[in-house]
Coordinates of N, CA and C in Angstrom, one line a residue:
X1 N 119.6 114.4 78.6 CA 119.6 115.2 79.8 C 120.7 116.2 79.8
X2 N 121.6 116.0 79.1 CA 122.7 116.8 79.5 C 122.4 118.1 78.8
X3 N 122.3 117.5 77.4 CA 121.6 119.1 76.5 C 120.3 120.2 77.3
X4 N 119.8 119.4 77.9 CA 118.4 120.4 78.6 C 119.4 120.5 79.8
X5 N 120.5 120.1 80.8 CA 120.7 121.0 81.4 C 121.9 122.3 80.5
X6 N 122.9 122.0 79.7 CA 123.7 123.1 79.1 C 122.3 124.3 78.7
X7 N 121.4 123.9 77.8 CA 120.4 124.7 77.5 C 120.4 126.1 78.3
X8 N 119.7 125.4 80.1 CA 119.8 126.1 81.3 C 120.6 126.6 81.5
X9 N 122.3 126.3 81.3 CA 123.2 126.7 82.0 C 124.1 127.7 81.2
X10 N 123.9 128.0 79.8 CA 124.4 128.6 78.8 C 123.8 130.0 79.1
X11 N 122.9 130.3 79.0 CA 122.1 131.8 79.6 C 122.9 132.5 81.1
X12 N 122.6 131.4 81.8 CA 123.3 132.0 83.2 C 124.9 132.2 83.0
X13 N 125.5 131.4 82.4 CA 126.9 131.5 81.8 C 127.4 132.9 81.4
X14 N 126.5 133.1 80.4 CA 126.8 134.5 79.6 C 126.4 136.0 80.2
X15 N 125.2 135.5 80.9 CA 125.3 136.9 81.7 C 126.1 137.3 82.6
X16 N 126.4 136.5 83.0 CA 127.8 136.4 84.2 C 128.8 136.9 83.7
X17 N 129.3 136.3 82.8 CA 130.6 136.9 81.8 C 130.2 138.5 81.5
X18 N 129.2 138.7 80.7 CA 128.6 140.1 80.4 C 128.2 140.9 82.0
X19 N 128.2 140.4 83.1 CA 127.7 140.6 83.8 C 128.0 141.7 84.3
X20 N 127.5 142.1 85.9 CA 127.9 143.6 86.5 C 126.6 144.3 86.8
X21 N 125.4 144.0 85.5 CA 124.4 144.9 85.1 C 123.4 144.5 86.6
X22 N 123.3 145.8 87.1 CA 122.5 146.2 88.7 C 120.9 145.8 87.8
X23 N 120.8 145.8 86.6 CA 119.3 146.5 86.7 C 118.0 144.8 86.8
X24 N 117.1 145.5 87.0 CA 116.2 144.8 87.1 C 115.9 143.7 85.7
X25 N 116.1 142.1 86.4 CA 115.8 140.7 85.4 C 114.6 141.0 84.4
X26 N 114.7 141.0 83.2 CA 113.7 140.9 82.1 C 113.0 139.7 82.2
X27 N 111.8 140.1 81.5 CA 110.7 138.9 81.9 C 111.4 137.4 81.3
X28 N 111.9 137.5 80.7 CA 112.6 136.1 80.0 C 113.7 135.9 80.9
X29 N 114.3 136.7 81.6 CA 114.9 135.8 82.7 C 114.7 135.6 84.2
X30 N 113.2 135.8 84.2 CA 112.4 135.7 85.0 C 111.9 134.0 84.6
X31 N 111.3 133.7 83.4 CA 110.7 133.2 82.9 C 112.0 131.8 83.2
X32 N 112.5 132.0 82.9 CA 113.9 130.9 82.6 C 114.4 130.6 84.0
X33 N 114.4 131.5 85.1 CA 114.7 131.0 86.4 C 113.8 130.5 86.7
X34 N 112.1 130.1 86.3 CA 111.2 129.6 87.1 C 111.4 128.5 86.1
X35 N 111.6 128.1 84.9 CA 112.0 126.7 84.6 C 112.9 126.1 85.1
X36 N 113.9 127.3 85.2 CA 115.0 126.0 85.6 C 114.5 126.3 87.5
X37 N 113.8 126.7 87.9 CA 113.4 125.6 89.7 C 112.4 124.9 89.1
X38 N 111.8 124.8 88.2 CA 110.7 123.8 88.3 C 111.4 122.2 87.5
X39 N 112.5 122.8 86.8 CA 113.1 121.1 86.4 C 114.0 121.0 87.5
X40 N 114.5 121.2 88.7 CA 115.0 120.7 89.9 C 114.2 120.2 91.0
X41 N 112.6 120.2 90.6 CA 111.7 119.8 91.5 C 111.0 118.7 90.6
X42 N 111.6 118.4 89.8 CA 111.3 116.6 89.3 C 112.0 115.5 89.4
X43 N 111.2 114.5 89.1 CA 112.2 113.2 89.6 C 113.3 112.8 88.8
X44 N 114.7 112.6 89.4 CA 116.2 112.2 88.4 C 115.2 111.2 86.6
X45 N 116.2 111.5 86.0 CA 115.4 111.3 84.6 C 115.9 109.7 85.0
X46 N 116.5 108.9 85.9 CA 117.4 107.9 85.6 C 116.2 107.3 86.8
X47 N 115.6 107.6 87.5 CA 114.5 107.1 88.7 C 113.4 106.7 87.4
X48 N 112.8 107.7 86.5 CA 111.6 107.7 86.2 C 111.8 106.9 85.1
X49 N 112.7 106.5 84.2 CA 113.1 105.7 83.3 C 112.9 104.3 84.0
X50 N 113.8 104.4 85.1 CA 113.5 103.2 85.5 C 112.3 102.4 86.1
X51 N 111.5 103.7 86.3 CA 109.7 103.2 86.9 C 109.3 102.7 85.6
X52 N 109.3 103.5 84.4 CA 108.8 103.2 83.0 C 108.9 102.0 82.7
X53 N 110.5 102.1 82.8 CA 110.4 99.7 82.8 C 110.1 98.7 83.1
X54 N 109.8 99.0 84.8 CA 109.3 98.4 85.6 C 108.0 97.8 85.3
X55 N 107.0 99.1 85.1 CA 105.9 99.1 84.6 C 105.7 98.4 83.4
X56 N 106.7 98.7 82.3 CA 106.4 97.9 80.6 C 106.6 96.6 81.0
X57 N 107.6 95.7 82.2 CA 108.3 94.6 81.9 C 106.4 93.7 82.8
X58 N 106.2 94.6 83.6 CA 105.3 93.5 84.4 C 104.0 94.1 83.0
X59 N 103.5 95.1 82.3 CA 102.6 94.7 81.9 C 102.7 93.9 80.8
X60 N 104.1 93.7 80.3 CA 104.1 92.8 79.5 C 104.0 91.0 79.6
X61 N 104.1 90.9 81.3 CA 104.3 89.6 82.3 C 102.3 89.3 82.2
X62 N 101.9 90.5 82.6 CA 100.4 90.5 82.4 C 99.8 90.2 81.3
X63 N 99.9 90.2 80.4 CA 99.8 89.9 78.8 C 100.1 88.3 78.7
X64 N 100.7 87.3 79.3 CA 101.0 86.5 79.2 C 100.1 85.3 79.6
X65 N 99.0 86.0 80.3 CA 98.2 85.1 81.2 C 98.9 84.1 82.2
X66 N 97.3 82.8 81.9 CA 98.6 82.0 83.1 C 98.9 82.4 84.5
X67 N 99.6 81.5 84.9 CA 99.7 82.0 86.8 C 100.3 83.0 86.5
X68 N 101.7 83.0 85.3 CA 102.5 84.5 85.8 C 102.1 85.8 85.7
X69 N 101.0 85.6 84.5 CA 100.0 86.8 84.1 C 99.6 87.6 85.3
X70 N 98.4 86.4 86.1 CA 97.6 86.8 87.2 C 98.8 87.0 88.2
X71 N 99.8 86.3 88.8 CA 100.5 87.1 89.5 C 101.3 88.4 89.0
X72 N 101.5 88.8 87.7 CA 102.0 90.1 87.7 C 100.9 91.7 87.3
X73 N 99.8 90.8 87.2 CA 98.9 91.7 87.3 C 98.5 92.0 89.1
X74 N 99.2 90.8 89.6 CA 98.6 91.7 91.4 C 99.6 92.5 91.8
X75 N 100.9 92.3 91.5 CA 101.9 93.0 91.4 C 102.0 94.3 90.9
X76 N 101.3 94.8 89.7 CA 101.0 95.6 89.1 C 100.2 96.3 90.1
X77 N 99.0 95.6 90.6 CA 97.8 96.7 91.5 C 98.5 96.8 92.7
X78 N 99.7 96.5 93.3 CA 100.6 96.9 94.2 C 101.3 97.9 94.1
X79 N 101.9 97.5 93.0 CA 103.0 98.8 92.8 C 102.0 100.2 92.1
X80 N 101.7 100.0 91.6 CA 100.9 101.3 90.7 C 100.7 102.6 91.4
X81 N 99.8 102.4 92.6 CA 99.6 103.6 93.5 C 100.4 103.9 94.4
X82 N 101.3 103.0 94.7 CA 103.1 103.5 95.7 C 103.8 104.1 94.3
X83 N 104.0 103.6 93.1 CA 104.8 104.5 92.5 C 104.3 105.9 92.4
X84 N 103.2 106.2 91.9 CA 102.6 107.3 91.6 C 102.9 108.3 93.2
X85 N 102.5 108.1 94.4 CA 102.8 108.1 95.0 C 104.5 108.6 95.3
X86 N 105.1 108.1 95.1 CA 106.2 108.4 95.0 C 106.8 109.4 94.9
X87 N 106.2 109.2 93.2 CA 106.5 110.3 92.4 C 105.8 111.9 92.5
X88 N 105.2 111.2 93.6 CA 104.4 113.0 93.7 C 105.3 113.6 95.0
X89 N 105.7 112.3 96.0 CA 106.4 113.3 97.1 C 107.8 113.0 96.9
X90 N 108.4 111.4 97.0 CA 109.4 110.8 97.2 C 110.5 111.4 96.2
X91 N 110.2 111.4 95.0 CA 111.1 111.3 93.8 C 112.0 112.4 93.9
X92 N 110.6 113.6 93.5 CA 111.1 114.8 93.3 C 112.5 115.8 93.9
X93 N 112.1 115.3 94.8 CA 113.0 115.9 95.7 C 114.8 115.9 95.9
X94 N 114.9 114.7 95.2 CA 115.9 114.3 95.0 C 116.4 114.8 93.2
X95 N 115.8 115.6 93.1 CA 116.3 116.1 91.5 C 116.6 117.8 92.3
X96 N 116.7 118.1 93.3 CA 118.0 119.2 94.2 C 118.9 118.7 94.6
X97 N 119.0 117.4 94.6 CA 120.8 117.0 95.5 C 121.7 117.4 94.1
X98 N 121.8 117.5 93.1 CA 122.8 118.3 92.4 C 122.8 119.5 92.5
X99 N 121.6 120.1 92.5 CA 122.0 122.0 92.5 C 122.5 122.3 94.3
X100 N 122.1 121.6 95.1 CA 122.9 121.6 96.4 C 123.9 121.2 96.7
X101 N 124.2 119.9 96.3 CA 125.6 119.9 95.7 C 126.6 120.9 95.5
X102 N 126.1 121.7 94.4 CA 127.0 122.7 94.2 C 126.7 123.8 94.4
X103 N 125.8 123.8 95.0 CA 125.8 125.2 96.0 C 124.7 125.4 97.4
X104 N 124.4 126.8 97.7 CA 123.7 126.9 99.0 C 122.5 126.4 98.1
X105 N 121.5 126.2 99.5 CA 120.2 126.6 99.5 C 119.2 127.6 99.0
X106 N 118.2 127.5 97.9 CA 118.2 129.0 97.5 C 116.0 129.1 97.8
X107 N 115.9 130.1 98.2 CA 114.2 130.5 98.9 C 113.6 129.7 97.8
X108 N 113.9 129.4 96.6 CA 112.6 129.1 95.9 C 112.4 127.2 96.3
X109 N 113.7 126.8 96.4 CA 114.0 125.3 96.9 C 112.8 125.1 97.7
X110 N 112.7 126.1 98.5 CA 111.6 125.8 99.8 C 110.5 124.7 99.7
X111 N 110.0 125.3 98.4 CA 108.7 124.5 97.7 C 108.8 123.4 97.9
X112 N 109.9 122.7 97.9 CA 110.3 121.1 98.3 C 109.5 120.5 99.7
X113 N 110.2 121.4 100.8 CA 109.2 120.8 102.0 C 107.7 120.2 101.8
X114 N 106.8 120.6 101.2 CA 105.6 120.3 101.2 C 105.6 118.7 101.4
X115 N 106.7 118.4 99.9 CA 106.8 117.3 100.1 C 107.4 116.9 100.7
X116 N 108.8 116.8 101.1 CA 109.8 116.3 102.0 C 109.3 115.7 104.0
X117 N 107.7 116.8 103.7 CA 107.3 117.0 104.9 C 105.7 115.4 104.6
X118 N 105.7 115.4 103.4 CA 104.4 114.8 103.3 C 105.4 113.2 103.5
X119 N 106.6 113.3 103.0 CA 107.1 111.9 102.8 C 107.7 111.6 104.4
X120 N 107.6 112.2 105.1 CA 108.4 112.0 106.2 C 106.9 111.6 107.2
X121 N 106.1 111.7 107.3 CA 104.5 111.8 107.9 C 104.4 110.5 107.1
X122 N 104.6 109.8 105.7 CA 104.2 108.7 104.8 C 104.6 107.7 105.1
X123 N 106.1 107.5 105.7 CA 107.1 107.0 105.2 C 106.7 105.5 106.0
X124 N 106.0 105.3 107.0 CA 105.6 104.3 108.0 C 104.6 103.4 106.9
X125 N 103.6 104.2 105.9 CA 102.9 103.8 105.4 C 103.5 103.2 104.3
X126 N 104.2 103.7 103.6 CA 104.8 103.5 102.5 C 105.7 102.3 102.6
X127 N 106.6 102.0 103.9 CA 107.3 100.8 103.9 C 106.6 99.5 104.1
X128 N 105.2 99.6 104.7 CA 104.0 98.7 104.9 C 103.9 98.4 103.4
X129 N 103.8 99.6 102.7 CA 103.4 99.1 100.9 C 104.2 98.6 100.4
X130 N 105.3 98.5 101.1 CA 106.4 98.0 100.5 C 106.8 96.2 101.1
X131 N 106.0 96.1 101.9 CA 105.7 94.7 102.3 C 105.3 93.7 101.4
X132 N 103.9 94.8 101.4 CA 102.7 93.9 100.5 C 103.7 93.8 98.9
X133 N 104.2 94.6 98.4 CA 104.8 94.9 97.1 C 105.6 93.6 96.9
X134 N 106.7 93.5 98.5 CA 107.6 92.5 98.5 C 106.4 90.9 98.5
X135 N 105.4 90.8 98.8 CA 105.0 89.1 98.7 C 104.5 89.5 97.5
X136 N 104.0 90.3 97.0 CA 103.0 90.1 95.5 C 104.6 89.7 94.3
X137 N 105.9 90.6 95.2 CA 107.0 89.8 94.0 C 107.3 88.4 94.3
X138 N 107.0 87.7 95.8 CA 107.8 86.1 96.1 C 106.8 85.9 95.5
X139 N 105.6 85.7 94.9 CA 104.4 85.3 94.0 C 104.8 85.3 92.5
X140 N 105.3 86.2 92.0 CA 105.4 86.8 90.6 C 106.8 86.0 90.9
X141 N 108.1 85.9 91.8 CA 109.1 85.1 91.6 C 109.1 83.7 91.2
X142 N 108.0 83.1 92.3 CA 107.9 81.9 92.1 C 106.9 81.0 90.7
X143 N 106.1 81.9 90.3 CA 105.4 81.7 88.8 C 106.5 81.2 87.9
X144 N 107.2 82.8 88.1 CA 108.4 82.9 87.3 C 109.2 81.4 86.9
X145 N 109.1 81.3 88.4 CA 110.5 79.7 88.2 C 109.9 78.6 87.6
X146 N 108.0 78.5 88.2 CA 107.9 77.3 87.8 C 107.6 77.3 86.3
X147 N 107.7 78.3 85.5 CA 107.8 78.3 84.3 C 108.8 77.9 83.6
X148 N 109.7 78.0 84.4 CA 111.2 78.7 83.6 C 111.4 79.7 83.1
X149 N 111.1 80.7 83.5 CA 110.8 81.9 83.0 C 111.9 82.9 83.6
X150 N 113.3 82.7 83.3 CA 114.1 83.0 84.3 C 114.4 84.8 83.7
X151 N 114.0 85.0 82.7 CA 113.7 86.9 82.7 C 112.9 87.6 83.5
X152 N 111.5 86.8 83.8 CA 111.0 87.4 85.0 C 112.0 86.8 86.8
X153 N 111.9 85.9 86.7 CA 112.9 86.1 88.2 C 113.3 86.6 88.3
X154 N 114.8 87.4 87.2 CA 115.7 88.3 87.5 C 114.8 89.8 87.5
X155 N 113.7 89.8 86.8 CA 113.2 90.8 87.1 C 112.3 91.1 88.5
X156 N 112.1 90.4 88.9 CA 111.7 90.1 90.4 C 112.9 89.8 91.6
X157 N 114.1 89.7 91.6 CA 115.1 90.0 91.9 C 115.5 91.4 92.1
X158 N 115.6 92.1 91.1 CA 115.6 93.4 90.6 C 115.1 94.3 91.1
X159 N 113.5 93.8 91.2 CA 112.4 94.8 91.7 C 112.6 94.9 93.5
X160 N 113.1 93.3 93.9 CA 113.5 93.5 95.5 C 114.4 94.1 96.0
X161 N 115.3 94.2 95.0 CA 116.3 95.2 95.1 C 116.3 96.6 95.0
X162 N 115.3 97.0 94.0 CA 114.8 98.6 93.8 C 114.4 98.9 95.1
X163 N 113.2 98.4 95.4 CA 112.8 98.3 96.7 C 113.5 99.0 98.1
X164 N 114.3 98.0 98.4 CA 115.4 98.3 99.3 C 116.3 99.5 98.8
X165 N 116.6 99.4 97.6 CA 117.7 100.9 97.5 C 116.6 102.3 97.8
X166 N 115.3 102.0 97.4 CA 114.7 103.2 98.0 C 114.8 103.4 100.0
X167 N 114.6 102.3 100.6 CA 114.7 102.2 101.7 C 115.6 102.5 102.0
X168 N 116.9 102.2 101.8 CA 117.6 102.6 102.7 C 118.7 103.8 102.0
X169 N 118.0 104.3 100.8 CA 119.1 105.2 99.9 C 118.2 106.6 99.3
X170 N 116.9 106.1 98.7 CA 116.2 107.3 98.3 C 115.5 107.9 99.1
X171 N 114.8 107.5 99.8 CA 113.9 107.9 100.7 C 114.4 108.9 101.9
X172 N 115.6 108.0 102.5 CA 116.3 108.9 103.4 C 116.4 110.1 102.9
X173 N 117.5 110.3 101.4 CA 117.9 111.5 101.0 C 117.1 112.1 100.7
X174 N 115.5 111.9 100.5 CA 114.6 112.6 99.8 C 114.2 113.6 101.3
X175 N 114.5 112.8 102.1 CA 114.1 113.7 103.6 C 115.2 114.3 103.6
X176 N 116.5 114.0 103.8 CA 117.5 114.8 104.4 C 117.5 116.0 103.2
X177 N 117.4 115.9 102.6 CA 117.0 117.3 101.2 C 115.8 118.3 101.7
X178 N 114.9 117.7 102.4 CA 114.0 118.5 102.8 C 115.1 119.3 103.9
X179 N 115.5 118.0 105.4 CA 116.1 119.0 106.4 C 116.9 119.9 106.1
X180 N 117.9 119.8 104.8 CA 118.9 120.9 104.6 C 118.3 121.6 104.1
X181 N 117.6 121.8 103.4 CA 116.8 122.8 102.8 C 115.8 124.1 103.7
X182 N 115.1 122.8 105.0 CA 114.5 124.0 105.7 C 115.3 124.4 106.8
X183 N 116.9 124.1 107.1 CA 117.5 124.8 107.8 C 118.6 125.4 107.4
X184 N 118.7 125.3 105.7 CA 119.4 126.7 105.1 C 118.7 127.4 104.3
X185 N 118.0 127.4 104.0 CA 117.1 128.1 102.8 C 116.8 129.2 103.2
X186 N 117.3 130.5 102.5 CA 117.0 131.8 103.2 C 115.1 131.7 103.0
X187 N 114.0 132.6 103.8 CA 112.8 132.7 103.7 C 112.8 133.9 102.3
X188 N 112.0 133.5 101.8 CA 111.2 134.7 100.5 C 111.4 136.1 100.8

């Protein structure tokens, strides 16, 4: 991650330095400002990594058959359309808390609201999914134990925990990224 942001940040560097020049952005730094807002409108590479596992560790629980099988396969049809989900409103948004961080609000950020605005309208729904998510894991916990299967517990542990850090850590900021956004962001 760091090389794809220097990549970004090497171009803008240098023209700065070289800078001064009034004249109108060439299409390649046209082209290059609309990549770099479109990789601040995806999910932290450290969120999505960790959905990836999530996903490999239960379908690999699913593969197992057995109670823990079928319980991590209902687990699986729990989680699958909240993450996706997620990832379409929740995630994103939160890959601008670094460029706001370090600076204002900029018109193109805007594009964020759609979603910030869809997850905030969601968000009643989504912690309901996150109900059902939490017993399909006391199910997939308890398989777990009567197995002895103490890699899935901790991984059902884990997952109650992901859980809750979205509750009370991502989700918020995925909204409050929208509100700062639509009350500093100059308009187009």
């Amino acid at each position: 991650m760091r090389l794809k942001n220097e990549a970004l940040i090497w171009p803008v560097l240098l023209a700065a330095l070289l800078g001064g020049c009034e004249s109108e952005p060439t299409a390649q730094q046209q082209q290059r400002s609309e990549q770099e807002r479109a990789a601040t409108l995806q999910t932290p590479q450290s969120i999505a990594i960790e959905h990836g596992e999530l996903h490999e560790t239960l379908a690999r629980a699913a593969g197992e058959g057995g109670e823990v099988g079928a319980a991590a396969g209902e687990l699986e049809r729990a989680l699958a359309p909240h993450f996706k989900r997620e990832e379409e409103i929740a995630t994103p948004p939160l890959g601008l808390l670094l460029p706001l961080a370090q600076g204002d609000a900029t018109p193109e950020m805007r594009s964020v609201l759609l979603m910030t605005d869809a997850l905030e309208r969601e968000l009643p729904q989504m912690l309901r999914e996150h109900d059902a998510i939490r017993m399909a894991v006391t199910k997939f916990r308890a398989a777990a134990e009567r197995k002895g299967q103490q890699d899935y517990v901790r991984f059902a542990d884990n997952l109650a925990a992901h859980a809750r850090q979205e509750e009370e850590i991502l989700y918020p900021a995925a909204i409050l990224v929208g509100r700062h956004v639509a009350g500093t962001a100059p308009q187009r």
